[in-house]
Coordinates of C-alpha atoms and ligand atoms in Angstrom, one line a residue:
M1 CA 118.3 27.4 55.5
N2 CA 117.0 30.9 54.3
K3 CA 114.8 32.5 56.9
A4 CA 111.6 34.8 57.2
E5 CA 109.3 35.7 59.9
V6 CA 106.6 36.1 57.9
L7 CA 106.9 35.1 54.2
V8 CA 104.2 36.9 51.9
I9 CA 103.9 35.1 48.3
G10 CA 102.8 38.4 46.4
S11 CA 102.8 41.7 46.0
G12 CA 99.6 42.4 44.9
A13 CA 96.7 45.1 47.5
A14 CA 96.6 42.1 49.1
G15 CA 100.0 41.0 49.9
L16 CA 101.4 44.3 50.4
S17 CA 98.9 45.8 52.6
C18 CA 99.6 42.7 55.3
A19 CA 103.0 43.1 54.8
L20 CA 102.9 46.7 55.3
R21 CA 100.6 46.3 58.4
L22 CA 103.2 43.4 59.7
A23 CA 106.4 45.2 59.1
K24 CA 105.1 48.4 61.2
A25 CA 104.5 46.5 63.9
G26 CA 108.1 45.5 64.2
H27 CA 107.7 41.8 62.5
R28 CA 110.3 40.8 59.9
V29 CA 108.7 40.5 56.6
V30 CA 109.9 39.0 53.0
V31 CA 107.7 39.6 50.1
V32 CA 108.4 37.6 47.3
S33 CA 106.7 38.2 43.6
K34 CA 107.2 35.8 40.2
T35 CA 107.5 39.4 38.3
S36 CA 108.4 42.6 39.1
L37 CA 107.2 44.0 42.2
Q38 CA 104.5 46.1 41.1
S39 CA 102.5 43.9 39.6
G40 CA 99.4 41.4 39.6
S41 CA 95.8 42.6 38.7
T42 CA 96.1 45.1 41.2
L43 CA 97.6 47.2 38.9
W44 CA 95.1 46.8 36.2
A45 CA 92.1 47.9 38.4
Q46 CA 90.0 50.8 36.9
G47 CA 87.4 51.4 38.6
G48 CA 87.9 51.5 42.1
I49 CA 87.0 50.3 46.1
S50 CA 83.4 50.4 47.4
A51 CA 83.2 51.6 51.1
V52 CA 80.3 53.2 53.0
L53 CA 81.4 57.0 52.9
D54 CA 78.5 59.0 51.9
A55 CA 76.3 60.2 54.5
E56 CA 72.9 58.8 52.7
D57 CA 74.7 55.7 52.0
S58 CA 75.0 52.6 54.7
T59 CA 76.4 49.7 56.2
E60 CA 73.1 48.0 55.8
N61 CA 72.6 48.8 52.2
H62 CA 76.1 47.5 51.0
V63 CA 75.4 44.5 52.8
R64 CA 72.4 44.0 50.8
D65 CA 73.7 44.9 47.4
T66 CA 76.2 42.3 48.2
L67 CA 74.1 39.2 49.0
V68 CA 71.8 40.0 46.2
A69 CA 74.6 39.8 44.0
G70 CA 76.2 36.5 45.9
A71 CA 73.0 35.0 44.4
G72 CA 72.5 33.3 47.9
L73 CA 75.7 32.0 48.7
C74 CA 77.5 34.7 50.9
K75 CA 78.6 34.3 54.1
E76 CA 76.8 36.9 55.8
D77 CA 79.2 37.3 58.6
A78 CA 81.9 37.6 56.2
V79 CA 80.0 40.1 53.9
R80 CA 79.9 42.2 57.0
F81 CA 83.1 42.0 58.1
T82 CA 84.3 43.6 54.8
V83 CA 82.0 45.8 54.6
E84 CA 82.4 47.5 57.9
G85 CA 86.1 47.7 57.1
G86 CA 85.7 49.7 54.1
P87 CA 86.2 53.4 55.5
G88 CA 89.3 52.3 57.9
G89 CA 90.9 50.7 54.8
I90 CA 90.4 53.8 53.0
A91 CA 91.1 56.1 55.3
W92 CA 94.5 53.8 55.7
L93 CA 95.2 53.7 52.0
L94 CA 95.2 57.4 52.4
E95 CA 98.0 57.7 54.9
Q96 CA 100.0 55.9 52.9
G97 CA 100.0 58.3 50.3
V98 CA 97.1 57.3 47.5
A99 CA 95.7 59.8 45.5
F100 CA 92.4 59.1 45.1
T101 CA 90.0 61.4 43.3
E102 CA 88.6 64.1 45.2
E103 CA 85.0 66.0 44.9
D104 CA 86.3 69.6 42.8
G105 CA 86.8 72.1 45.3
E106 CA 87.6 70.0 48.4
E107 CA 90.3 70.6 50.5
R108 CA 92.9 67.7 50.2
G109 CA 91.7 64.6 51.9
K110 CA 88.2 66.3 52.8
R111 CA 85.7 64.5 50.3
L112 CA 86.4 62.3 47.8
H113 CA 84.9 61.4 44.9
L114 CA 82.6 58.7 44.9
T115 CA 81.3 56.8 41.5
R116 CA 78.1 54.5 40.9
E117 CA 78.3 51.0 39.4
G118 CA 76.4 48.3 38.9
G119 CA 74.8 46.4 41.4
H120 CA 75.5 49.3 43.9
S121 CA 71.9 51.0 45.0
H122 CA 74.1 54.3 46.6
R123 CA 77.7 56.1 45.2
R124 CA 80.5 54.3 47.3
V125 CA 83.4 53.8 44.6
V126 CA 86.2 55.5 45.9
H127 CA 88.6 56.1 42.7
A128 CA 91.8 57.7 41.2
A129 CA 90.8 58.3 38.0
D130 CA 89.9 55.5 35.8
A131 CA 93.4 53.9 37.1
T132 CA 92.8 53.1 40.9
G133 CA 94.8 49.9 41.1
R134 CA 98.1 51.8 39.6
A135 CA 97.5 54.3 42.5
V136 CA 97.1 51.9 45.2
E137 CA 100.2 49.4 43.6
T138 CA 102.4 52.1 43.0
T139 CA 102.2 53.2 46.2
L140 CA 102.1 50.5 48.5
A141 CA 105.1 49.4 46.4
T142 CA 107.0 52.4 47.2
V143 CA 106.6 52.4 51.0
A144 CA 107.0 48.8 51.1
A145 CA 110.3 48.9 49.3
A146 CA 111.6 52.1 51.8
H147 CA 110.4 49.7 55.1
P148 CA 113.7 48.3 56.8
N149 CA 111.4 45.7 58.2
I150 CA 110.9 43.9 54.5
R151 CA 112.6 42.2 52.4
I152 CA 111.9 42.1 48.6
R153 CA 112.8 39.1 46.2
E154 CA 111.3 40.0 42.8
F155 CA 111.3 37.0 39.8
C156 CA 111.0 34.7 42.6
S157 CA 108.2 32.2 41.7
A158 CA 107.0 30.1 44.9
V159 CA 106.5 26.0 43.5
D160 CA 105.6 24.5 47.1
L161 CA 104.5 25.0 50.7
I162 CA 106.7 22.6 52.9
V163 CA 104.1 21.6 55.1
D164 CA 104.0 19.4 58.3
R165 CA 101.2 16.9 57.1
T166 CA 101.3 15.2 60.6
A167 CA 101.3 18.0 62.3
R168 CA 99.4 20.5 59.3
R169 CA 101.9 23.0 60.1
V170 CA 103.3 25.2 57.3
L171 CA 107.0 25.2 57.9
G172 CA 108.1 27.7 54.1
A173 CA 108.1 27.4 50.9
Y174 CA 110.1 26.3 48.1
L175 CA 111.3 29.3 45.7
Y176 CA 112.6 29.1 42.1
D177 CA 115.1 32.2 41.6
I178 CA 114.3 32.6 37.8
P179 CA 117.2 34.4 37.3
N180 CA 119.7 32.0 38.3
G181 CA 117.3 28.8 37.9
R182 CA 118.0 28.0 41.1
V183 CA 115.2 26.3 43.9
I184 CA 115.3 27.6 47.6
A185 CA 113.5 26.2 50.8
V186 CA 112.9 29.6 52.6
G187 CA 111.3 28.0 56.5
A188 CA 109.0 30.7 57.4
K189 CA 107.3 31.0 61.5
A190 CA 104.0 31.9 58.9
V191 CA 103.4 32.2 55.4
V192 CA 100.7 34.5 53.6
L193 CA 99.2 33.4 50.2
A194 CA 98.5 36.4 48.1
T195 CA 98.8 35.3 44.3
G196 CA 95.6 36.9 42.8
G197 CA 93.5 34.7 41.0
A198 CA 93.2 31.5 38.4
N199 CA 92.2 33.5 35.0
Q200 CA 94.6 33.1 33.1
V201 CA 93.2 29.4 32.7
Y202 CA 91.0 30.7 29.9
L203 CA 92.1 31.2 26.1
Y204 CA 90.7 35.3 27.1
S205 CA 91.4 36.8 30.3
S206 CA 91.7 40.1 31.3
N207 CA 94.0 39.5 33.8
P208 CA 98.3 39.7 33.4
H209 CA 99.7 37.0 32.6
G210 CA 100.9 35.6 36.5
A211 CA 96.9 35.1 37.3
S212 CA 97.8 31.4 36.9
G213 CA 96.2 30.3 40.3
D214 CA 99.4 29.2 42.1
G215 CA 98.6 30.2 45.7
I216 CA 94.8 27.7 44.8
A217 CA 96.9 24.7 43.3
M218 CA 99.9 25.2 46.0
A219 CA 97.5 25.4 49.3
W220 CA 95.3 22.4 47.7
R221 CA 98.2 20.0 47.5
A222 CA 99.6 20.9 50.8
G223 CA 95.9 19.5 52.2
C224 CA 93.6 22.9 52.5
R225 CA 90.1 23.1 51.5
I226 CA 88.7 24.7 48.0
A227 CA 85.6 26.5 47.4
N228 CA 83.2 27.8 45.1
M229 CA 85.4 27.5 41.9
E230 CA 83.0 27.0 39.2
F231 CA 82.1 30.9 39.8
M232 CA 84.6 32.5 37.3
Q233 CA 83.8 36.1 36.5
F234 CA 83.5 37.2 32.5
H235 CA 83.9 40.2 31.6
P236 CA 81.9 40.5 28.3
T237 CA 84.2 42.7 26.3
T238 CA 87.9 42.3 25.8
L239 CA 89.7 43.3 22.6
F240 CA 90.4 40.7 20.1
H241 CA 94.0 41.0 18.7
R242 CA 96.8 38.9 18.5
D243 CA 99.1 41.1 20.0
A244 CA 96.8 42.2 23.0
R245 CA 95.4 39.6 24.7
N246 CA 94.0 41.2 27.6
F247 CA 92.9 45.2 27.1
L248 CA 89.1 45.2 28.5
I249 CA 87.0 47.6 26.2
S250 CA 85.2 49.4 29.3
E251 CA 82.1 48.9 29.9
A252 CA 81.5 52.5 29.6
L253 CA 81.4 52.6 26.1
R254 CA 77.9 50.6 26.3
G255 CA 76.9 53.2 28.6
E256 CA 77.8 55.7 25.9
G257 CA 75.6 53.9 22.7
A258 CA 77.9 51.8 21.3
V259 CA 76.1 48.5 19.8
L260 CA 77.4 45.2 19.8
R261 CA 77.1 43.2 16.3
L262 CA 77.3 40.0 14.6
V263 CA 80.5 39.4 12.2
N264 CA 79.4 38.5 8.2
P265 CA 80.7 36.3 6.3
D266 CA 83.4 38.9 4.4
G267 CA 84.3 39.6 7.7
S268 CA 82.5 43.0 8.4
A269 CA 80.2 44.2 10.6
G270 CA 76.5 42.2 10.7
E271 CA 73.5 42.7 12.4
R272 CA 72.5 44.1 16.0
F273 CA 71.8 40.9 18.5
M274 CA 71.4 42.1 21.7
P275 CA 67.6 43.3 22.0
R276 CA 66.9 39.9 20.8
F277 CA 68.2 38.5 24.1
D278 CA 66.8 41.4 27.0
P279 CA 64.9 44.6 26.6
R280 CA 68.0 46.5 27.9
A281 CA 70.4 45.1 25.3
E282 CA 73.8 46.7 25.4
L283 CA 73.2 47.8 28.7
A284 CA 71.7 44.3 30.4
P285 CA 73.9 43.6 33.3
R286 CA 77.0 41.4 32.9
D287 CA 76.2 38.3 33.1
I288 CA 73.8 38.7 30.4
V289 CA 75.7 40.6 28.1
A290 CA 78.4 37.8 28.0
R291 CA 76.1 35.2 27.8
A292 CA 74.7 36.6 24.6
I293 CA 77.8 37.3 23.3
D294 CA 78.9 33.4 23.5
H295 CA 76.1 32.1 22.6
E296 CA 76.3 34.1 19.3
M297 CA 79.9 33.2 19.1
K298 CA 79.3 29.5 20.1
R299 CA 76.0 29.2 17.4
L300 CA 77.8 30.6 14.5
G301 CA 81.5 29.5 15.0
L302 CA 82.6 32.9 15.4
R303 CA 86.2 33.7 16.7
H304 CA 84.5 37.3 18.3
V305 CA 82.1 40.4 18.0
F306 CA 82.0 43.4 17.1
L307 CA 81.3 46.7 19.6
D308 CA 80.6 49.2 17.3
I309 CA 81.0 53.1 18.4
T310 CA 81.3 54.7 14.6
H311 CA 77.5 56.1 15.0
K312 CA 78.7 58.7 17.2
P313 CA 81.2 61.9 15.8
A314 CA 84.5 61.6 16.4
S315 CA 85.2 64.3 18.8
F316 CA 82.9 62.7 21.3
I317 CA 84.6 59.3 20.8
L318 CA 87.7 61.0 21.8
H319 CA 87.0 63.2 24.5
H320 CA 85.5 60.5 26.1
F321 CA 87.5 57.2 25.4
P322 CA 90.9 58.7 24.8
S323 CA 93.4 55.8 26.3
I324 CA 90.8 53.3 24.5
H325 CA 90.8 55.0 21.1
A326 CA 94.7 55.5 21.5
H327 CA 95.1 52.0 22.5
C328 CA 93.6 50.5 19.5
L329 CA 94.9 53.3 17.0
S330 CA 98.4 51.5 18.0
L331 CA 97.0 48.1 16.9
G332 CA 95.9 49.6 13.5
I333 CA 91.7 50.1 14.5
D334 CA 90.7 53.5 14.4
I335 CA 87.5 53.2 16.6
C336 CA 85.8 56.5 15.0
K337 CA 85.5 54.3 11.7
Q338 CA 85.7 50.6 12.8
P339 CA 84.2 48.5 15.0
I340 CA 86.5 47.2 17.9
P341 CA 86.7 43.1 17.6
V342 CA 85.6 41.6 21.3
V343 CA 85.5 38.6 23.1
P344 CA 84.4 37.9 27.2
S345 CA 87.2 36.7 28.7
A346 CA 87.7 35.3 32.4
H347 CA 88.2 38.7 34.8
F348 CA 87.8 37.2 38.7
T349 CA 88.0 34.2 40.3
C350 CA 84.9 34.2 43.0
G351 CA 86.5 30.4 44.6
G352 CA 89.4 29.9 46.4
V353 CA 91.3 28.7 49.1
L354 CA 89.2 28.3 52.0
T355 CA 89.6 30.9 54.8
D356 CA 88.0 32.4 57.9
L357 CA 87.4 35.8 59.6
A358 CA 91.2 36.3 60.5
A359 CA 91.9 34.4 56.7
R360 CA 93.4 31.1 58.1
T361 CA 92.8 28.6 55.7
D362 CA 93.3 24.7 57.2
I363 CA 96.8 24.7 57.6
D364 CA 98.4 26.1 60.7
G365 CA 100.1 29.3 60.2
L366 CA 99.1 29.1 56.4
Y367 CA 97.2 32.4 55.5
A368 CA 95.4 33.2 52.3
V369 CA 94.0 37.1 51.1
G370 CA 92.6 39.1 48.4
E371 CA 91.7 37.2 45.3
V372 CA 93.5 33.7 45.9
A373 CA 91.1 33.4 49.0
C374 CA 87.5 32.2 49.1
T375 CA 86.5 34.3 52.1
G376 CA 82.5 34.0 51.6
L377 CA 82.4 37.6 50.4
H378 CA 81.7 36.9 46.8
G379 CA 79.1 33.8 47.1
A380 CA 78.1 33.5 43.2
N381 CA 79.2 36.6 41.8
R382 CA 81.4 39.6 43.1
L383 CA 79.9 43.0 43.0
A384 CA 82.1 45.3 40.8
S385 CA 84.6 46.8 43.3
N386 CA 84.7 44.5 46.3
S387 CA 87.6 42.7 45.5
L388 CA 90.6 45.5 46.7
L389 CA 88.2 46.0 49.3
E390 CA 88.8 42.7 50.5
C391 CA 92.2 42.6 49.6
L392 CA 92.5 45.8 52.4
V393 CA 89.9 44.2 54.5
F394 CA 91.5 40.5 55.3
G395 CA 95.6 42.0 54.8
K396 CA 94.5 43.3 57.4
A397 CA 92.9 40.5 59.5
A398 CA 95.6 38.0 58.7
A399 CA 98.2 40.9 60.0
D400 CA 96.1 41.6 62.9
D401 CA 96.4 37.5 63.8
L402 CA 99.6 37.0 62.9
I403 CA 100.9 40.0 65.5
A404 CA 99.0 38.5 68.3
T405 CA 99.9 34.9 67.4
L406 CA 103.7 35.0 66.4
P407 CA 105.5 35.5 69.8
Q408 CA 104.4 32.3 70.3
R409 CA 105.4 30.5 66.9
E410 CA 108.3 28.5 66.3
M411 CA 111.1 29.0 63.7
P412 CA 111.2 25.4 61.6
Q413 CA 114.7 23.6 61.4
N414 CA 116.3 21.5 59.1
L415 CA 114.2 22.4 56.3
R416 CA 114.7 19.3 53.5
P417 CA 116.7 21.0 50.2
W418 CA 114.6 20.8 47.1
D419 CA 116.1 17.7 45.6
E420 CA 117.3 17.5 42.3
S421 CA 119.2 14.5 41.5
R422 CA 116.5 12.8 39.3
V423 CA 115.7 15.6 36.8
T424 CA 117.9 16.9 33.3
D425 CA 117.1 20.1 31.6
S426 CA 114.4 19.9 29.4
D427 CA 115.2 19.4 25.9
E428 CA 111.4 19.3 24.9
D429 CA 109.6 22.7 25.7
V430 CA 107.4 23.0 23.1
V431 CA 104.8 20.0 25.2
V432 CA 105.1 23.3 28.0
S433 CA 104.0 26.0 25.0
H434 CA 101.7 23.4 23.8
N435 CA 99.6 22.2 26.7
W436 CA 99.5 25.8 27.9
L437 CA 97.1 26.5 24.7
E438 CA 95.4 22.8 24.9
L439 CA 94.5 23.7 28.4
R440 CA 93.1 26.8 27.8
T441 CA 91.5 26.6 24.6
F442 CA 89.5 23.3 25.7
M443 CA 88.6 25.4 28.8
W444 CA 87.5 28.2 27.3
D445 CA 85.3 26.2 24.7
Y446 CA 83.8 23.5 27.2
V447 CA 83.9 25.4 30.6
G448 CA 83.2 28.7 29.6
I449 CA 80.4 31.1 30.4
V450 CA 77.4 28.5 29.2
R451 CA 77.8 25.2 30.3
T452 CA 76.9 21.7 29.7
T453 CA 77.5 18.4 31.4
K454 CA 78.5 16.8 28.6
R455 CA 81.4 19.6 27.6
L456 CA 82.4 19.2 31.4
Q457 CA 82.7 15.7 30.8
R458 CA 84.7 16.2 27.7
A459 CA 87.1 18.5 29.6
Q460 CA 87.5 16.6 32.4
H461 CA 88.6 13.4 30.3
R462 CA 91.6 16.3 28.8
V463 CA 92.2 17.4 32.1
E464 CA 93.0 14.3 33.2
M465 CA 95.4 13.3 30.1
L466 CA 97.0 16.7 30.6
T467 CA 97.7 16.0 34.1
R468 CA 99.3 12.6 33.5
E469 CA 101.6 14.0 30.8
I470 CA 102.5 17.6 33.1
Q471 CA 103.4 15.4 35.6
E472 CA 105.5 13.0 33.9
Y473 CA 107.2 16.3 32.8
Y474 CA 107.8 17.6 36.0
G475 CA 108.5 14.3 37.7
N476 CA 111.5 14.6 34.8
Y477 CA 112.7 17.8 33.8
R478 CA 114.2 21.0 35.9
V479 CA 111.4 23.3 36.8
S480 CA 111.3 26.7 35.1
A481 CA 109.0 29.9 35.2
D482 CA 106.3 28.0 32.6
L483 CA 106.1 25.0 34.3
I484 CA 105.2 25.8 37.3
E485 CA 102.3 28.0 36.2
L486 CA 101.2 25.2 34.1
R487 CA 101.0 22.6 36.9
N488 CA 99.3 25.1 38.5
L489 CA 96.5 26.0 35.9
V490 CA 95.9 22.4 34.8
T491 CA 95.2 21.8 38.4
C492 CA 92.8 24.8 38.9
A493 CA 90.9 23.8 35.7
D494 CA 90.5 20.1 37.3
L495 CA 89.6 21.8 40.1
I496 CA 87.0 24.2 38.5
V497 CA 85.6 21.2 36.2
R498 CA 84.8 19.5 39.3
S499 CA 83.5 22.4 41.0
A500 CA 80.7 22.9 38.0
L501 CA 79.8 19.4 37.7
A502 CA 78.9 18.7 41.1
R503 CA 76.5 21.6 41.1
K504 CA 72.9 20.4 39.5
E505 CA 71.5 23.4 39.0
S506 CA 72.2 27.2 37.1
R507 CA 73.6 29.8 40.0
G508 CA 75.3 33.6 39.9
L509 CA 77.6 33.3 37.4
H510 CA 77.6 29.1 36.9
Y511 CA 74.9 28.6 34.0
T512 CA 74.5 25.1 32.5
L513 CA 71.5 24.5 30.0
D514 CA 71.3 20.9 31.4
Y515 CA 70.3 22.5 35.3
P516 CA 69.0 25.7 34.1
Q517 CA 67.0 26.3 37.3
T518 CA 68.5 27.6 40.7
L519 CA 67.8 25.5 43.7
D520 CA 65.8 26.7 47.1
A521 CA 69.1 25.5 49.4
A522 CA 72.3 27.6 48.2
K523 CA 75.1 25.5 49.4
P524 CA 78.6 26.2 48.7
T525 CA 80.9 23.5 46.7
I526 CA 84.0 22.5 49.1
L527 CA 86.8 20.7 47.4
P528 CA 88.7 18.9 50.2
G529 CA 92.8 18.9 50.0
R530 CA 95.2 16.7 47.8
G531 CA 95.6 13.6 50.2
T532 CA 93.7 14.9 53.4
G533 CA 91.2 11.5 52.5
A534 CA 88.9 14.0 53.6
Ligands
FAD734 C1 91.5 44.6 34.0 C2 91.2 44.6 35.8 C3 90.3 45.4 36.2 C4 89.7 45.1 37.5 N1 88.9 46.1 38.2 C5 88.7 46.2 39.0 C6 87.8 47.2 39.9 O1 87.7 48.4 39.7 N2 87.7 47.4 41.4 C7 88.4 45.8 41.9 O2 87.8 45.6 43.3 N3 88.5 45.0 41.3 C8 88.9 44.8 40.4 N4 89.3 43.5 39.7 C9 90.2 42.7 40.3 C10 91.3 43.3 41.6 O3 91.9 44.1 40.7 C11 92.0 42.2 41.5 O4 90.7 41.0 42.0 C12 92.9 42.3 43.5 O5 93.6 43.4 42.3 C13 93.6 40.8 43.1 O6 94.7 41.4 43.7 P1 95.6 40.5 44.6 O7 96.8 41.1 45.3 O8 94.4 39.3 45.3 O9 96.3 39.7 43.7 P2 97.1 40.5 42.5 O10 96.8 42.0 43.0 O11 97.2 39.6 41.1 O12 98.5 40.4 42.6 C14 99.4 38.9 42.8 C15 100.4 38.7 42.7 O13 101.0 37.4 43.4 C16 102.3 37.0 42.8 N5 102.7 35.8 42.6 C17 101.5 35.2 42.1 N6 102.0 33.7 41.7 C18 103.2 33.9 42.5 C19 104.0 32.6 42.9 N7 103.9 31.4 42.4 N8 105.1 33.2 43.5 C20 105.5 34.3 43.3 N9 104.6 35.5 43.6 C21 103.2 35.0 42.7 C22 102.2 37.8 41.8 O14 103.6 38.4 40.9 C23 101.3 39.6 42.2 O15 102.7 40.1 42.5 C24 90.5 44.1 37.9 C25 90.7 43.3 37.7 C26 91.5 43.2 36.1 C27 92.2 42.0 35.8

């Protein structure tokens, strides 16, 4: 049997920060990633990480801003815990060697440059130019790869957790080694889920391909409670292009005067529509802009709208947006001369595996950190730049709890090997690709930004049908990387639809035409894990 003292599944900011802290305390850790080591949404994060570092700012301010964004559903203790951990988290990243942008003329490490983002009452966003996630991920991955206590397994996808259901204790996980097509059982004293969000459940997503909610689905199958899955955050403007599904068009464009336009029947740019929805027009908050675009697309049956900055001089556009200009040009769109086709896209999963302040789940020895978890920090809507902070703070919290408890934990013995005796090689991979597209399309059309009970019920019927089909396929054929993700995506779709149907109000990111009002009492949506009978 393969063994790991701690098995960390996922190598984004959450998984690597937890693994590094454990390794530095002398524990032996195996980190697995289903793609390369440097992966996940972390690599693509642009804006930065929020932390109270300015003398004019305070913990109370950051707590208040987070609670306001969360629309009554944040857990105040989780918010306070996260905010208090901010300065320490940034100091730790600096120690690892992350080169954040500094104030001009300051000595290295003396004063970091802080930006201000929507919803923050003060400047408190630490960043590395406009590629903060890349700086964090590449630095942590380099330090982890060099650490003697960390073993890294790339292109290795966790299929399921191995759990002692009677003792409600995790024993390890089944891992699918993608290059050689084998599934192995790995035993561990503890397992940390750090698999990121489930945003690929929608046709359009700003996230990389692997954001298929694997950790959420695995934890649910293992019997963990899953909370607040109806709160999916959509970014208003992602490039609409066949060959570039997840390229964000920054809000800064709207900040610098770009306007949103409808598409005329001949395909040209038409009426500017945001002033009809909000006096702040294109500068209204993200949710309002995303909802307006969604409304117009549904009303007119459009596949996208346009973001138009052609009225600005080319020199201005090139100076302010060199990378967006270059990327669009590589796809044949000159943003100085043509409007940019954009759609909203699923960006962040506020819900996930229910955890406490030590990142513990309902299963003994199983932890969840980062976007996979629902700590109570985000409530019904995420405040910008709070998610990388959550990865750091809860990565540390899980490591601290493990360091204190690992000496009393036993290594499991004799795990049941993966059974392939009743499956064959698939000769119908088209089923997987077809179901993948079907799922993501109806989730986009029926469970997107603006919801109705009727559309949610339609989606529920389709989820049930696809679940049966995928389950049958999974039972008959050898697993593949795509099948593992599809099985998890349909589970996450089910959890999102059920949570959305259960909420009889509109709050934060959940907006339904059938219940437009917000109830006085804010309650989380908590679904029991499969087979728990809870
Ligand atoms: C374009 C973009 C911009 C963003 N900008 C910001 C920002 O400015 N500030 C901010 O705070 N947040 C931002 N976010 C959100 C933030 O980046 C994420 O919430 C955060 O990086 C999540 O980190 P994580 O470690 O939880 O997961 P991820 O970084 O997503 O990593 C997940 C890891 O799990 C692995 N994995 C998944 N499933 C399996 C499996 N079955 N088996 C093995 N491995 C698996 C993946 O390979 C990957 O290594 C942004 C997100 C995007 C997409």
